[in-house]
Amino acid sequence: MVILRDDKRIARLAQIGKITSFAGMGALVAGLFLVFLPNTANLFFYQLVALFAGWSLSQVGIYLSRQYLGDNRADMVLDEALKKIARDGRIYHYLLPAQHVLLIPTGIIVFVAKQQAGNISVEGDKWKQTGLGLRRWFGQERIGNPTREAAMSVEAIASYLNKNAPSVEEVPIGAMIVFTNKSNQELNLKNSSIPAMHYTKVKGYLRQQKREKPMPEEDFRAIQAAFDKKATHLLEEAERVTVIEGDDEE
């Protein structure tokens, strides 16, 4: 499986996460420090501003850190789940209008990755998340509506292909909602209107789908070329590395 990933974007957002976390911590400390100053009544407004700014910045920092730092990033978990079942595929992370897109001979799969913890259930397109306790106020993103996110991602990819691969008349685009939190097994997703599962079940699900008829070769190449436009810099860098390694072997 070919993996194409915008590492610069990931590094940039990870750095922003670190900065906002430290800034939030500093603002919280400043707000608490103001409490112990004399004439605190006159400083009450500034205390509130500092505490609110600190809390807000810390939440942004925690969210970005969870998304873009560590070994449990959604893109890395998806790569691990897909590498053996999609050997003939290409996956694009943070390069296309949807964050995680897999191109395989039978079509396109858009992944909506979710890291949320707690007890998560769904009926059709109505999602519910419980069991968070105080975590909901401290950097834990709410579940929202992954079904709507998936529909919007599919629409975005279809629109992109209409502009960049007009020769492809019919594109089989599917969507999957994948929960990448390794410790979260409290999932009741059987009644989802689109496929939704823990990442450990992705391989088995896709193995069943491999029986589908492949798309025409010319359509696959046209879609690949359209997607690769967004990864030109990565492909050029990989080609340079290959040439250098080849020269070294000589």
XYZ file of C-alpha atoms in Angstrom:
250
model
C 0.000 0.000 0.000
C 1.285 3.426 -0.956
C 0.912 5.924 1.895
C 0.893 9.634 1.051
C 0.754 11.921 4.052
C 1.085 15.682 4.558
C 3.682 15.475 7.322
C 4.330 19.220 7.212
C 0.714 19.967 8.051
C 0.751 17.411 10.852
C 3.947 18.885 12.308
C 2.575 22.428 12.033
C -0.671 21.613 13.825
C 1.186 19.580 16.447
C 3.396 22.600 17.128
C 0.336 24.849 17.387
C -1.102 22.359 19.872
C 2.005 22.581 22.034
C 2.081 26.383 21.911
C -1.605 26.809 22.750
C -1.305 24.301 25.600
C 1.571 26.240 27.173
C -0.163 29.562 26.514
C -3.341 28.280 28.129
C -1.431 27.043 31.141
C 0.289 30.413 31.452
C -3.012 32.285 31.267
C -4.525 30.043 33.950
C -1.545 30.621 36.230
C -1.822 34.368 35.626
C -5.528 34.294 36.477
C -4.855 32.435 39.713
C -2.003 34.813 40.554
C -4.343 37.797 40.261
C -6.544 36.291 42.968
C -3.814 36.803 45.563
C -3.089 40.422 44.704
C -4.496 43.261 46.862
C -7.601 45.091 45.630
C -8.797 41.944 43.879
C -12.232 43.504 43.432
C -10.730 45.875 40.870
C -9.030 42.978 39.117
C -12.034 40.661 38.961
C -12.685 41.325 35.269
C -9.063 40.558 34.368
C -9.198 37.378 36.435
C -12.198 36.181 34.462
C -10.577 37.069 31.144
C -7.344 35.264 32.053
C -9.117 32.156 33.320
C -11.466 31.966 30.334
C -8.622 32.520 27.855
C -6.494 29.930 29.644
C -9.259 27.342 29.640
C -10.083 27.964 25.956
C -6.465 27.793 24.822
C -5.812 24.658 26.841
C -8.815 22.938 25.235
C -7.548 23.794 21.753
C -4.071 22.573 22.706
C -5.358 19.295 24.127
C -7.507 18.668 21.045
C -4.675 19.348 18.575
C -2.225 17.292 20.624
C -4.572 14.314 20.601
C -5.108 14.641 16.859
C -1.538 15.220 15.704
C 0.887 14.007 18.392
C 1.912 10.522 19.498
C 1.597 7.066 17.999
C -2.203 6.965 18.212
C -2.842 9.479 15.437
C -5.804 8.532 13.281
C -3.708 8.282 10.109
C -1.244 5.888 11.748
C -3.992 3.678 13.168
C -5.697 3.511 9.766
C -2.403 2.618 8.075
C -1.918 -0.243 10.517
C -5.449 -1.519 9.915
C -5.255 -1.279 6.117
C -1.713 -2.201 5.139
C -2.357 -5.949 4.787
C -5.800 -5.798 3.194
C -5.169 -2.903 0.774
C -1.743 -3.808 -0.587
C -2.763 -2.641 -4.070
C -4.202 0.641 -2.802
C -3.094 4.204 -2.188
C -4.139 6.132 0.902
C -4.025 9.916 1.121
C -3.873 11.603 4.527
C -4.608 15.331 4.931
C -4.036 16.009 1.230
C -7.502 15.891 -0.333
C -10.840 17.583 0.490
C -11.471 14.649 2.862
C -8.856 13.856 5.516
C -8.380 10.118 4.878
C -9.069 8.680 1.410
C -8.254 5.167 0.187
C -8.101 4.403 -3.528
C -8.331 0.711 -4.410
C -9.176 -1.037 -7.706
C -12.821 -1.472 -6.703
C -13.390 2.185 -5.803
C -12.783 4.928 -3.265
C -13.333 4.761 0.478
C -13.503 7.922 2.557
C -12.703 7.350 6.227
C -14.146 9.495 8.995
C -11.814 8.795 11.916
C -13.081 9.319 15.463
C -10.976 9.162 18.625
C -13.775 9.766 21.119
C -14.055 7.714 24.290
C -17.140 6.840 26.311
C -20.180 4.749 25.453
C -21.113 5.490 21.849
C -24.223 4.275 20.066
C -26.131 5.138 16.903
C -29.595 4.667 15.455
C -29.616 5.470 11.753
C -27.877 8.845 11.687
C -28.550 9.849 15.313
C -25.474 9.495 17.517
C -25.253 9.364 21.287
C -22.242 9.562 23.593
C -22.417 8.933 27.345
C -20.092 7.977 30.182
C -17.722 10.934 29.873
C -18.284 12.523 33.270
C -16.061 15.560 33.773
C -13.979 14.675 30.713
C -16.483 16.446 28.479
C -15.197 19.750 29.879
C -11.497 18.951 29.586
C -10.408 18.439 25.994
C -12.789 15.602 25.091
C -14.354 16.400 21.736
C -18.039 15.482 21.516
C -19.102 12.881 18.987
C -21.135 15.260 16.826
C -22.688 13.589 13.771
C -20.171 11.335 11.973
C -22.848 10.330 9.448
C -23.197 13.913 8.272
C -19.404 14.288 8.220
C -19.122 11.190 6.028
C -21.767 12.462 3.601
C -20.019 15.827 3.325
C -16.644 14.136 2.761
C -18.036 11.929 -0.018
C -19.629 14.965 -1.650
C -16.337 16.875 -1.426
C -14.381 14.057 -3.100
C -17.021 13.663 -5.827
C -16.875 17.397 -6.531
C -13.072 17.289 -6.649
C -13.121 14.447 -9.182
C -15.707 16.197 -11.353
C -13.207 19.029 -11.742
C -9.968 17.053 -11.898
C -11.007 13.767 -13.539
C -13.913 14.689 -15.850
C -13.359 11.609 -18.013
C -14.572 9.378 -15.175
C -18.328 9.176 -15.585
C -19.223 7.054 -12.572
C -17.096 6.840 -9.440
C -17.865 4.251 -6.747
C -17.293 6.208 -3.526
C -18.022 4.627 -0.158
C -17.609 5.913 3.378
C -16.641 4.312 6.668
C -16.707 5.700 10.186
C -13.762 4.242 12.085
C -13.091 4.638 15.805
C -9.344 4.738 16.348
C -9.232 4.934 20.156
C -7.439 1.705 21.061
C -8.934 1.546 24.550
C -12.536 2.210 23.546
C -14.577 -0.935 22.981
C -17.912 0.432 24.274
C -19.393 0.828 20.809
C -22.901 -0.051 19.660
C -22.756 0.712 15.943
C -24.809 -2.037 14.313
C -27.690 0.297 13.467
C -25.600 2.926 11.697
C -26.921 3.950 8.278
C -23.375 3.679 6.875
C -20.586 1.257 7.891
C -19.186 2.184 11.321
C -16.784 0.108 13.393
C -13.729 -0.065 15.631
C -10.487 -0.025 13.654
C -9.766 -3.654 14.596
C -12.734 -4.751 12.448
C -11.829 -2.817 9.317
C -9.708 -5.578 7.772
C -12.476 -8.173 8.051
C -15.056 -5.811 6.596
C -12.914 -4.856 3.602
C -12.023 -8.479 2.932
C -15.719 -9.087 2.255
C -15.868 -6.111 -0.120
C -12.933 -7.309 -2.250
C -15.322 -9.532 -4.190
C -16.744 -6.472 -5.935
C -15.934 -5.867 -9.597
C -12.912 -3.594 -10.204
C -13.443 -0.292 -11.980
C -12.058 0.135 -15.530
C -8.276 0.558 -15.561
C -8.487 3.932 -17.329
C -10.840 5.247 -14.630
C -8.507 4.065 -11.875
C -5.531 5.787 -13.525
C -7.495 9.003 -14.034
C -8.552 9.079 -10.383
C -5.021 8.287 -9.231
C -3.641 11.124 -11.355
C -6.227 13.532 -9.926
C -5.416 12.537 -6.353
C -1.661 12.563 -6.968
C -1.873 16.226 -8.011
C -2.222 17.068 -4.331
C 0.789 14.929 -3.469
C 3.193 15.997 -6.221
C 5.775 17.276 -3.732
C 5.706 13.980 -1.832
C 6.066 11.879 -4.970
C 8.955 14.010 -6.252
C 10.745 13.679 -2.920
C 10.241 9.906 -2.907
C 11.606 9.708 -6.450
C 14.707 11.705 -5.474
C 15.341 9.395 -2.522
C 15.004 6.351 -4.776
C 17.510 7.777 -7.257
C 20.004 8.594 -4.500
C 19.697 5.115 -2.997
C 20.156 3.585 -6.439
C 23.329 5.612 -7.012
C 24.684 4.543 -3.628
C 24.190 0.888 -4.504
C 26.268 1.335 -7.619
